[in-house]
PDB file of C-alpha atoms in Angstrom:
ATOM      1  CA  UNK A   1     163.292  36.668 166.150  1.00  0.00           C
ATOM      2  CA  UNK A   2     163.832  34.853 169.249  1.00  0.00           C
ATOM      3  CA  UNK A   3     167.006  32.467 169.773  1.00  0.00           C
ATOM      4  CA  UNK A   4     169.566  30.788 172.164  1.00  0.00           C
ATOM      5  CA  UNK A   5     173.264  30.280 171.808  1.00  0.00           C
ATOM      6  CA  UNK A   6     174.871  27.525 174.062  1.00  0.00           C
ATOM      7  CA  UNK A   7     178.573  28.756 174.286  1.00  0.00           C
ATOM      8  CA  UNK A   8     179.975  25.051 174.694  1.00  0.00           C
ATOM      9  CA  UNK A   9     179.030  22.383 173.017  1.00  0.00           C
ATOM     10  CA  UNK A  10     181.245  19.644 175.497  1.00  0.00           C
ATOM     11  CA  UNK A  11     181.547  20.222 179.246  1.00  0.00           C
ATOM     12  CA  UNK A  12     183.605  17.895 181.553  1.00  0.00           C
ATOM     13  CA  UNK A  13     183.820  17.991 185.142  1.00  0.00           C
ATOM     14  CA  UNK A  14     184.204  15.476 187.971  1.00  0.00           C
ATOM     15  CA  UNK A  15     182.330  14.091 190.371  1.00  0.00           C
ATOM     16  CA  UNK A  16     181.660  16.479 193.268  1.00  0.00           C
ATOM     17  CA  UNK A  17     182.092  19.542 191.241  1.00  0.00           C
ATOM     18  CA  UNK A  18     180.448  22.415 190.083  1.00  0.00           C
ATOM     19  CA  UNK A  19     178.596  22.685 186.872  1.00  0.00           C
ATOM     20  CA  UNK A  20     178.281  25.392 184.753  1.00  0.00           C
ATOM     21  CA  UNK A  21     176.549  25.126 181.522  1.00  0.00           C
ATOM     22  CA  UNK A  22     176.133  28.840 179.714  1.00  0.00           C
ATOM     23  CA  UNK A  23     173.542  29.843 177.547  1.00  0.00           C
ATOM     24  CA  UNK A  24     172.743  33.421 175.739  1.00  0.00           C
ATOM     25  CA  UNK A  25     169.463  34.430 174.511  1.00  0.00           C
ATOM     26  CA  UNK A  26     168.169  36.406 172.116  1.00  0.00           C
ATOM     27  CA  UNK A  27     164.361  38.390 172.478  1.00  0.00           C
ATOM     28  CA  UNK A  28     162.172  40.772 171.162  1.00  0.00           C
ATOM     29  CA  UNK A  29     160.019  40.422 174.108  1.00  0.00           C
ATOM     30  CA  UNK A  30     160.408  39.477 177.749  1.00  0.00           C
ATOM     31  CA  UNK A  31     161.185  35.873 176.674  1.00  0.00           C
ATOM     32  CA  UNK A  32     159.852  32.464 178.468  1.00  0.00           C
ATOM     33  CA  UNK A  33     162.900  30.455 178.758  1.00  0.00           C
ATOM     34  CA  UNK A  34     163.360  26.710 180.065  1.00  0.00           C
ATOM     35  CA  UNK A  35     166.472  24.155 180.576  1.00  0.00           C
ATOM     36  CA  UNK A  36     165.578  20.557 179.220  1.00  0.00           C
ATOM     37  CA  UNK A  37     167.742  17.452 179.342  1.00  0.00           C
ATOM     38  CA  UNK A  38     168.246  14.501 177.337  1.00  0.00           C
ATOM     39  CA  UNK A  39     169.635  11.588 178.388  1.00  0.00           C
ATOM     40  CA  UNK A  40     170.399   8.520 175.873  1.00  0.00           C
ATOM     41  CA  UNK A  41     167.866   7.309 173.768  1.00  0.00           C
ATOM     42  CA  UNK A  42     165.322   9.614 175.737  1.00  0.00           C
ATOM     43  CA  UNK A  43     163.300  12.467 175.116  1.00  0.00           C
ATOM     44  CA  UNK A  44     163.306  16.121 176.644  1.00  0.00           C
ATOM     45  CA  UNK A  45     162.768  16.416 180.483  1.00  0.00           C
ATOM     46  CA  UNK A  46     162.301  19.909 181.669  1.00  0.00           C
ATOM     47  CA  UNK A  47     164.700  20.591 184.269  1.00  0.00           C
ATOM     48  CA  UNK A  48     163.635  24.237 184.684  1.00  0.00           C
ATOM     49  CA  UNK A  49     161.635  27.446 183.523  1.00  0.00           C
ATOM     50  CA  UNK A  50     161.575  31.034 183.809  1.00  0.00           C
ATOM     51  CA  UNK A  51     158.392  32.872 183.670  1.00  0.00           C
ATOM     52  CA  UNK A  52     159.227  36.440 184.484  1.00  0.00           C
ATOM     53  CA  UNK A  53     158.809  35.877 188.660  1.00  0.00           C
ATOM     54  CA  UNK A  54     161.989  35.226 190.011  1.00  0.00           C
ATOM     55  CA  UNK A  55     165.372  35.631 188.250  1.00  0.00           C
ATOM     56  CA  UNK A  56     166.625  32.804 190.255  1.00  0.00           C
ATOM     57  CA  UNK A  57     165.051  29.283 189.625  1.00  0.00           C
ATOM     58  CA  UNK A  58     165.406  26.228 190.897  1.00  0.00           C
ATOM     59  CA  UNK A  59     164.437  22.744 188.973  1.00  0.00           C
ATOM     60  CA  UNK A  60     164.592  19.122 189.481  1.00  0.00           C
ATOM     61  CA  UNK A  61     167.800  16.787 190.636  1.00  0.00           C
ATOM     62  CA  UNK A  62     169.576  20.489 192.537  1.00  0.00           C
ATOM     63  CA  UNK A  63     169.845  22.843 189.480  1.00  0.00           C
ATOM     64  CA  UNK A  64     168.903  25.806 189.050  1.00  0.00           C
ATOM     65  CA  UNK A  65     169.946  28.900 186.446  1.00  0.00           C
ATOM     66  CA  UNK A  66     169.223  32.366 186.910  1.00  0.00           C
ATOM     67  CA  UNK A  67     167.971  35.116 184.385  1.00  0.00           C
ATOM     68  CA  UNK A  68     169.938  37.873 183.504  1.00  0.00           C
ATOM     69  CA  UNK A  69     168.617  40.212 181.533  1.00  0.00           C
ATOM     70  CA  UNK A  70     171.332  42.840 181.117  1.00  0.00           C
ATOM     71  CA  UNK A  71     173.716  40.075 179.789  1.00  0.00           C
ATOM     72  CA  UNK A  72     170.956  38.163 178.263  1.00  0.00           C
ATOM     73  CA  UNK A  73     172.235  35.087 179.732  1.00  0.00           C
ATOM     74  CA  UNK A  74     170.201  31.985 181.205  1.00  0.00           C
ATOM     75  CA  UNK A  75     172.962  30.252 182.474  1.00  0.00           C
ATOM     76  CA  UNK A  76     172.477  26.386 184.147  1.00  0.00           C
ATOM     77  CA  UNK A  77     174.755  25.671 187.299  1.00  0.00           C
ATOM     78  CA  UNK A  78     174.770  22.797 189.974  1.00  0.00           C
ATOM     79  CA  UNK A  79     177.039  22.142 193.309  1.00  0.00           C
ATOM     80  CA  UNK A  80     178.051  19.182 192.972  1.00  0.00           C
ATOM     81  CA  UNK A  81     177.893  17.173 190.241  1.00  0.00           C
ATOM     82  CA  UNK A  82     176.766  14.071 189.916  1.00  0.00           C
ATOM     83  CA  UNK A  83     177.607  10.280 187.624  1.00  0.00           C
ATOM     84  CA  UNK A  84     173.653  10.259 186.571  1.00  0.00           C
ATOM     85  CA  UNK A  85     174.007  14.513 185.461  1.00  0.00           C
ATOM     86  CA  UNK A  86     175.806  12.674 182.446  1.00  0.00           C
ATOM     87  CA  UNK A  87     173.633  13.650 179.188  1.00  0.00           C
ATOM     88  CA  UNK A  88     172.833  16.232 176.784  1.00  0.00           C
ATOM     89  CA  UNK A  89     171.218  19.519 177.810  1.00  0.00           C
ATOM     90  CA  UNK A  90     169.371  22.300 175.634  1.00  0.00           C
ATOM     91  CA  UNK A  91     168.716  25.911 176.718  1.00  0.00           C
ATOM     92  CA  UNK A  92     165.440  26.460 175.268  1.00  0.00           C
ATOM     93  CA  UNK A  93     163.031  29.769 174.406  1.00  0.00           C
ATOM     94  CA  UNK A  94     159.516  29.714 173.825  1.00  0.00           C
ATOM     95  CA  UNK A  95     158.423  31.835 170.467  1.00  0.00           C
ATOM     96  CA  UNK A  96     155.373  32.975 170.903  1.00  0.00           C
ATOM     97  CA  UNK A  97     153.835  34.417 167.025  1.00  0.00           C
ATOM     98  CA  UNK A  98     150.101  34.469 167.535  1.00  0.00           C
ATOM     99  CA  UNK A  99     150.490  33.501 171.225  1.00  0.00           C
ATOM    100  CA  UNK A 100     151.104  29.886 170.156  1.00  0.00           C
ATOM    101  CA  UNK A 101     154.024  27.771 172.492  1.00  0.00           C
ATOM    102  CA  UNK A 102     156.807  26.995 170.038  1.00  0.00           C
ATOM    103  CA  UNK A 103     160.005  25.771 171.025  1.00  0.00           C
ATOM    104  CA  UNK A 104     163.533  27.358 170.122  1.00  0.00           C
ATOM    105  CA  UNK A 105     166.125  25.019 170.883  1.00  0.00           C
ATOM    106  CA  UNK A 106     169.875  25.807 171.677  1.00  0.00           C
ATOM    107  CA  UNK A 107     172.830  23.746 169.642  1.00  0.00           C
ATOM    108  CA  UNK A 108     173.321  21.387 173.039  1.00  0.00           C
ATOM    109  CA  UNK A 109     175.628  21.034 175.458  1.00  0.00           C
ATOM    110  CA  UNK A 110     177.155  17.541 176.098  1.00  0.00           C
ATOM    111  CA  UNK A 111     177.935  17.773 179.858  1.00  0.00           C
ATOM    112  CA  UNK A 112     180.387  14.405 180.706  1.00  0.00           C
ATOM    113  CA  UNK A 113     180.743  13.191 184.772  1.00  0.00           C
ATOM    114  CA  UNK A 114     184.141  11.501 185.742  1.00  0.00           C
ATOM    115  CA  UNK A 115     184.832   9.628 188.730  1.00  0.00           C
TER     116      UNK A 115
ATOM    117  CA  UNK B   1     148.715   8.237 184.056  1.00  0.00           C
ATOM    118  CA  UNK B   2     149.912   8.014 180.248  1.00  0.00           C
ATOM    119  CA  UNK B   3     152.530  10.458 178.928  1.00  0.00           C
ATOM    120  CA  UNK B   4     153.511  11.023 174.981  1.00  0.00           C
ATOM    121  CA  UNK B   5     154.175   7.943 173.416  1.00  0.00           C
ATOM    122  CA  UNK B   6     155.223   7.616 170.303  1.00  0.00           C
ATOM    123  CA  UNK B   7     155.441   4.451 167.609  1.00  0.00           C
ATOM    124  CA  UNK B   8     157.581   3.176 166.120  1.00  0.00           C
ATOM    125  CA  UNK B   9     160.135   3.430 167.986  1.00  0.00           C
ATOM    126  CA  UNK B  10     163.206   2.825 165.118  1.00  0.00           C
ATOM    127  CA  UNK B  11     162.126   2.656 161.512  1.00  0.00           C
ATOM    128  CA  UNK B  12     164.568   2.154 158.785  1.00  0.00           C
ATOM    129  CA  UNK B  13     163.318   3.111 155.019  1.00  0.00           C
ATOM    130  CA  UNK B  14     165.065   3.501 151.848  1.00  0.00           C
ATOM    131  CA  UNK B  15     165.326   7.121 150.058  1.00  0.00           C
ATOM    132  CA  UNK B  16     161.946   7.583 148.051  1.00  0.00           C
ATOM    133  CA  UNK B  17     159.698   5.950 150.136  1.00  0.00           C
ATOM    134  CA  UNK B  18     157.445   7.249 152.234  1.00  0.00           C
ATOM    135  CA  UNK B  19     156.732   7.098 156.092  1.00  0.00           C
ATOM    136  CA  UNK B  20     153.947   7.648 158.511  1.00  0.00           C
ATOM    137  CA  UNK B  21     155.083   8.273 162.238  1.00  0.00           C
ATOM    138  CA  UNK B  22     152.085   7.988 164.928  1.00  0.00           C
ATOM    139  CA  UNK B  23     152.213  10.164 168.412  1.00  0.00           C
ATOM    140  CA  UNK B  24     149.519   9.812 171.504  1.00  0.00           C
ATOM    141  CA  UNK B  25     149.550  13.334 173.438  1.00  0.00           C
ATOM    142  CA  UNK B  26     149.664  13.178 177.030  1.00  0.00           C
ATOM    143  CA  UNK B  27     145.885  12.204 178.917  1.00  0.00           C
ATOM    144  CA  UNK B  28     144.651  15.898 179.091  1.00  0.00           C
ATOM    145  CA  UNK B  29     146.367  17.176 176.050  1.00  0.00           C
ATOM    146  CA  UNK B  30     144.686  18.997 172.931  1.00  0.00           C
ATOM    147  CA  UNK B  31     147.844  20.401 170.788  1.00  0.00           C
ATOM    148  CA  UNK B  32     150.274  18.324 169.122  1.00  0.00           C
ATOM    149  CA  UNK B  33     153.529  19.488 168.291  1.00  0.00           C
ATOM    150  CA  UNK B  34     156.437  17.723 166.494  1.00  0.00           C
ATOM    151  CA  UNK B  35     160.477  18.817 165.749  1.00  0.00           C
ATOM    152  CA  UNK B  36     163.307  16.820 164.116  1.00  0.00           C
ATOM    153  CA  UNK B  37     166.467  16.317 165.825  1.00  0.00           C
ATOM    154  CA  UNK B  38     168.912  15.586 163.547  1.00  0.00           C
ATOM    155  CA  UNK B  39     172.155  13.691 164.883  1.00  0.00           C
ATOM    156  CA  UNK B  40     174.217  15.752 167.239  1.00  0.00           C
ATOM    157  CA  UNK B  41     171.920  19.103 167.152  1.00  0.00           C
ATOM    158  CA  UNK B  42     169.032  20.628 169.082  1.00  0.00           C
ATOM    159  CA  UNK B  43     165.579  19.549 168.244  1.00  0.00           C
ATOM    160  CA  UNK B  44     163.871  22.040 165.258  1.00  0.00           C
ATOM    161  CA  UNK B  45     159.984  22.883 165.304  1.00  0.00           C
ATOM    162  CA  UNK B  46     158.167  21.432 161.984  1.00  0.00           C
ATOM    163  CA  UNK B  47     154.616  22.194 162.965  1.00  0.00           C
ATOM    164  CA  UNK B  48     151.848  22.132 165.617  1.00  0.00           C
ATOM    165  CA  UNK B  49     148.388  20.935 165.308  1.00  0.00           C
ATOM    166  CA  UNK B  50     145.121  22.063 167.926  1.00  0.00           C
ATOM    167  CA  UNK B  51     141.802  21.232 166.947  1.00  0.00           C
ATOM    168  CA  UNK B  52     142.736  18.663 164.093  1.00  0.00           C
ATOM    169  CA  UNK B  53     144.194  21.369 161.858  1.00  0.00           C
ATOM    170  CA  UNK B  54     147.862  23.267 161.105  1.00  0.00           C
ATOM    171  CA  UNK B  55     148.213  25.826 163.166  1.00  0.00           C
ATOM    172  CA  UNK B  56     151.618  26.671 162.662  1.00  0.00           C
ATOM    173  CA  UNK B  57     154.587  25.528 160.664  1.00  0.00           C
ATOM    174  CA  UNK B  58     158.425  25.973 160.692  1.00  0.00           C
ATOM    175  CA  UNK B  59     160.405  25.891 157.830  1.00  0.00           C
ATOM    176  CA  UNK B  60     160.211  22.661 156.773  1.00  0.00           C
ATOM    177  CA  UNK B  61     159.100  21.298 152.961  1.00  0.00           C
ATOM    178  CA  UNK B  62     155.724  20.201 151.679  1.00  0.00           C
ATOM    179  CA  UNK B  63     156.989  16.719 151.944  1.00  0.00           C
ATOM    180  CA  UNK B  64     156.476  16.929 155.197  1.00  0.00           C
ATOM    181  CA  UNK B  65     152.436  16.760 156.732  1.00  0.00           C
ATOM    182  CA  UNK B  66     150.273  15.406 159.601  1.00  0.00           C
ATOM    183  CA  UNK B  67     147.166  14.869 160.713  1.00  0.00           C
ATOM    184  CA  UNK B  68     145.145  15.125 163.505  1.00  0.00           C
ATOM    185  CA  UNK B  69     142.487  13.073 164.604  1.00  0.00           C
ATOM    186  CA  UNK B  70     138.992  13.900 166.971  1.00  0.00           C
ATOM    187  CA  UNK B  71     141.094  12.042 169.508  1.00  0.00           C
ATOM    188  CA  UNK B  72     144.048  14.325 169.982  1.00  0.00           C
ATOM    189  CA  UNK B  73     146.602  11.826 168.598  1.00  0.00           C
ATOM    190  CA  UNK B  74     148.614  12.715 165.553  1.00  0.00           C
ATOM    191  CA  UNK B  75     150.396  11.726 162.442  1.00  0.00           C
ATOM    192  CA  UNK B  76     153.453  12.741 160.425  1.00  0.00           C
ATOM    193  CA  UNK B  77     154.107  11.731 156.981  1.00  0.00           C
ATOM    194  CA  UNK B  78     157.269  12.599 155.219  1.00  0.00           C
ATOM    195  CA  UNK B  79     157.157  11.812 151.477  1.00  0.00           C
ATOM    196  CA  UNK B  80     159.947  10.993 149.120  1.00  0.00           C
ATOM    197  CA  UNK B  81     162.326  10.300 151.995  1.00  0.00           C
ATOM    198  CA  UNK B  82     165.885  11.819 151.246  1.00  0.00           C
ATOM    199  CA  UNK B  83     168.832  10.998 153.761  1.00  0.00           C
ATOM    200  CA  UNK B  84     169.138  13.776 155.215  1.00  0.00           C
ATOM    201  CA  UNK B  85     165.539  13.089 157.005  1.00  0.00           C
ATOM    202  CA  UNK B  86     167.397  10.309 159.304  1.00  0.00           C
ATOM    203  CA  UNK B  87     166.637  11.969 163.091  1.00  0.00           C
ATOM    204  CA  UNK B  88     164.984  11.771 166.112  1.00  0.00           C
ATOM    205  CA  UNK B  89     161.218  12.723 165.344  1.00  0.00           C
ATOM    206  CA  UNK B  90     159.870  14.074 168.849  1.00  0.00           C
ATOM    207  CA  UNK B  91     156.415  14.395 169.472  1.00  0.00           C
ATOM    208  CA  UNK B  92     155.120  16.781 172.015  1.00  0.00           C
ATOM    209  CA  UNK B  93     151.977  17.346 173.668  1.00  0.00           C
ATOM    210  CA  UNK B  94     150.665  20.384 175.490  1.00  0.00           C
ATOM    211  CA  UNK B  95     147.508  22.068 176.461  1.00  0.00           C
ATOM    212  CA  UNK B  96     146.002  24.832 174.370  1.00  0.00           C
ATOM    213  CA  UNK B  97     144.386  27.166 176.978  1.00  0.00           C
ATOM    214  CA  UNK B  98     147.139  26.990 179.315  1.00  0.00           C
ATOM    215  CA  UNK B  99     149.844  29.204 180.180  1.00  0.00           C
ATOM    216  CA  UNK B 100     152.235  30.217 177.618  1.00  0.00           C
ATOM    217  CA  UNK B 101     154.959  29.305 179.663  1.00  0.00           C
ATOM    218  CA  UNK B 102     153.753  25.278 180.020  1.00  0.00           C
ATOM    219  CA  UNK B 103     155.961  23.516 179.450  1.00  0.00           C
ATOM    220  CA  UNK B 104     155.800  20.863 176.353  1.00  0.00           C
ATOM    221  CA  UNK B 105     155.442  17.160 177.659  1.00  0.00           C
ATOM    222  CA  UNK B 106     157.681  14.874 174.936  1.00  0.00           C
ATOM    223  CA  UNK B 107     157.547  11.617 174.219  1.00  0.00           C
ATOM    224  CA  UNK B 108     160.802   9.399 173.746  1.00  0.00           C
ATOM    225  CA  UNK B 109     160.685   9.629 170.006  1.00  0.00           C
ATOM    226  CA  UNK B 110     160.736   7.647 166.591  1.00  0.00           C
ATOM    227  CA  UNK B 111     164.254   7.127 165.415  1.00  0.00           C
ATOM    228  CA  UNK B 112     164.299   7.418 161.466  1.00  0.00           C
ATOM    229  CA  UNK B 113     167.161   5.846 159.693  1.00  0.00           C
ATOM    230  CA  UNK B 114     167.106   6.636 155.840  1.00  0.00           C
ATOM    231  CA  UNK B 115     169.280   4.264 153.524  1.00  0.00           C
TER     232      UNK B 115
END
């Protein structure tokens, strides 16, 4: 069975600094995997996907996360953080029984911006 | 060009009663898909619908159906309401032949508050 572990559930950093946000899969199969964020009183934005092409990608607003696959990790970074970054994010795999898109979601990680 | 939008947005019901939760898929979109996010977690799959029937289900209780109409738009009913059913209910919408790998459009959700 396919799932994701998010290995914090709070990060805080400041303005201006990296972000690192960590997330671990788990696979049978070579494994569709996406970052999504949620920002208060929203729903899901995709911030990024990996589709077996490049092990680096790059989404929307500078992040990008690259696949590992002898660590199973899927981990989300950014440069520099920014005050809107602020907001929930979820480390996502795709389950595919039957060849049908389902959605497993990570735990969250609350990622916090300080001046 | 519309995305997923979902009505109500906030609903408030007492335990026992029953609720009906309405979600438009994105202008292109034939598969519906909803999850539950429950306070503080990561959004869980309940079940998808393509071609106005259940085409797959996660593990959620019989009180708990939809619907899907020639349209594309969908239902969910949850019966006998219990308090643990107060979440987020996400809709999303997505495209049937395509990729695998799409990614799920979502709508902002329903919040459900059971008293």
């Amino acid at each position: 069975a396919q799932s994701v572990t998010q290995l914090d559930s709070h990060v805080s950093v400041s303005e201006g600094t990296p972000v690192l946000l960590r997330c671990n899969y788990s696979s049978s199969y070579s494994p569709s995997l996406f970052w999504y964020v949620q920002h208060p009183n929203k729903g899901l934005q995709l911030l990024l996907k990996y589709t077996s092409a490049a092990t680096l990608v790059k989404g929307i607003n500078g992040f990008e996360a690259e696949f590992k696959k002898s660590e199973t990790s899927f981990h989300l970074t950014k440069p520099s953080a920014h005050m809107s970054d602020a907001a929930e994010y979820f480390c996502v795999v795709s389950d595919r029984p039957g060849g049908y898109n389902k959605l497993i979601f990570g735990a969250g990680t609350r990622l916090a911006v300080h001046p | 060009d519309a995305g997923v939008t979902q009505s109500p947005t906030h609903l408030i019901k007492t335990r026992g009663q029953q609720v009906t939760l309405r979600c438009s898929p994105k202008s292109g979109h034939d598969t519906v898909s909803w999850y539950q996010q429950a306070l503080g977690q990561g959004p869980q799959f309940i079940f998808q619908y393509y071609e106005e029937e259940e085409r797959q289900r996660g593990n959620f209780p019989d009180r708990f159906s939809g619907h899907q109409f020639p349209n594309y738009s969908s239902e969910l009913n949850v019966n006998a309401l219990l308090l643990g059913d107060s979440a987020l209910y996400l809709c999303a919408s997505s495209l049937a032949g395509a990729r695998l790998d799409s990614p799920l459009h979502f709508g902002n959700g329903t919040r459900l508050t059971v008293t």
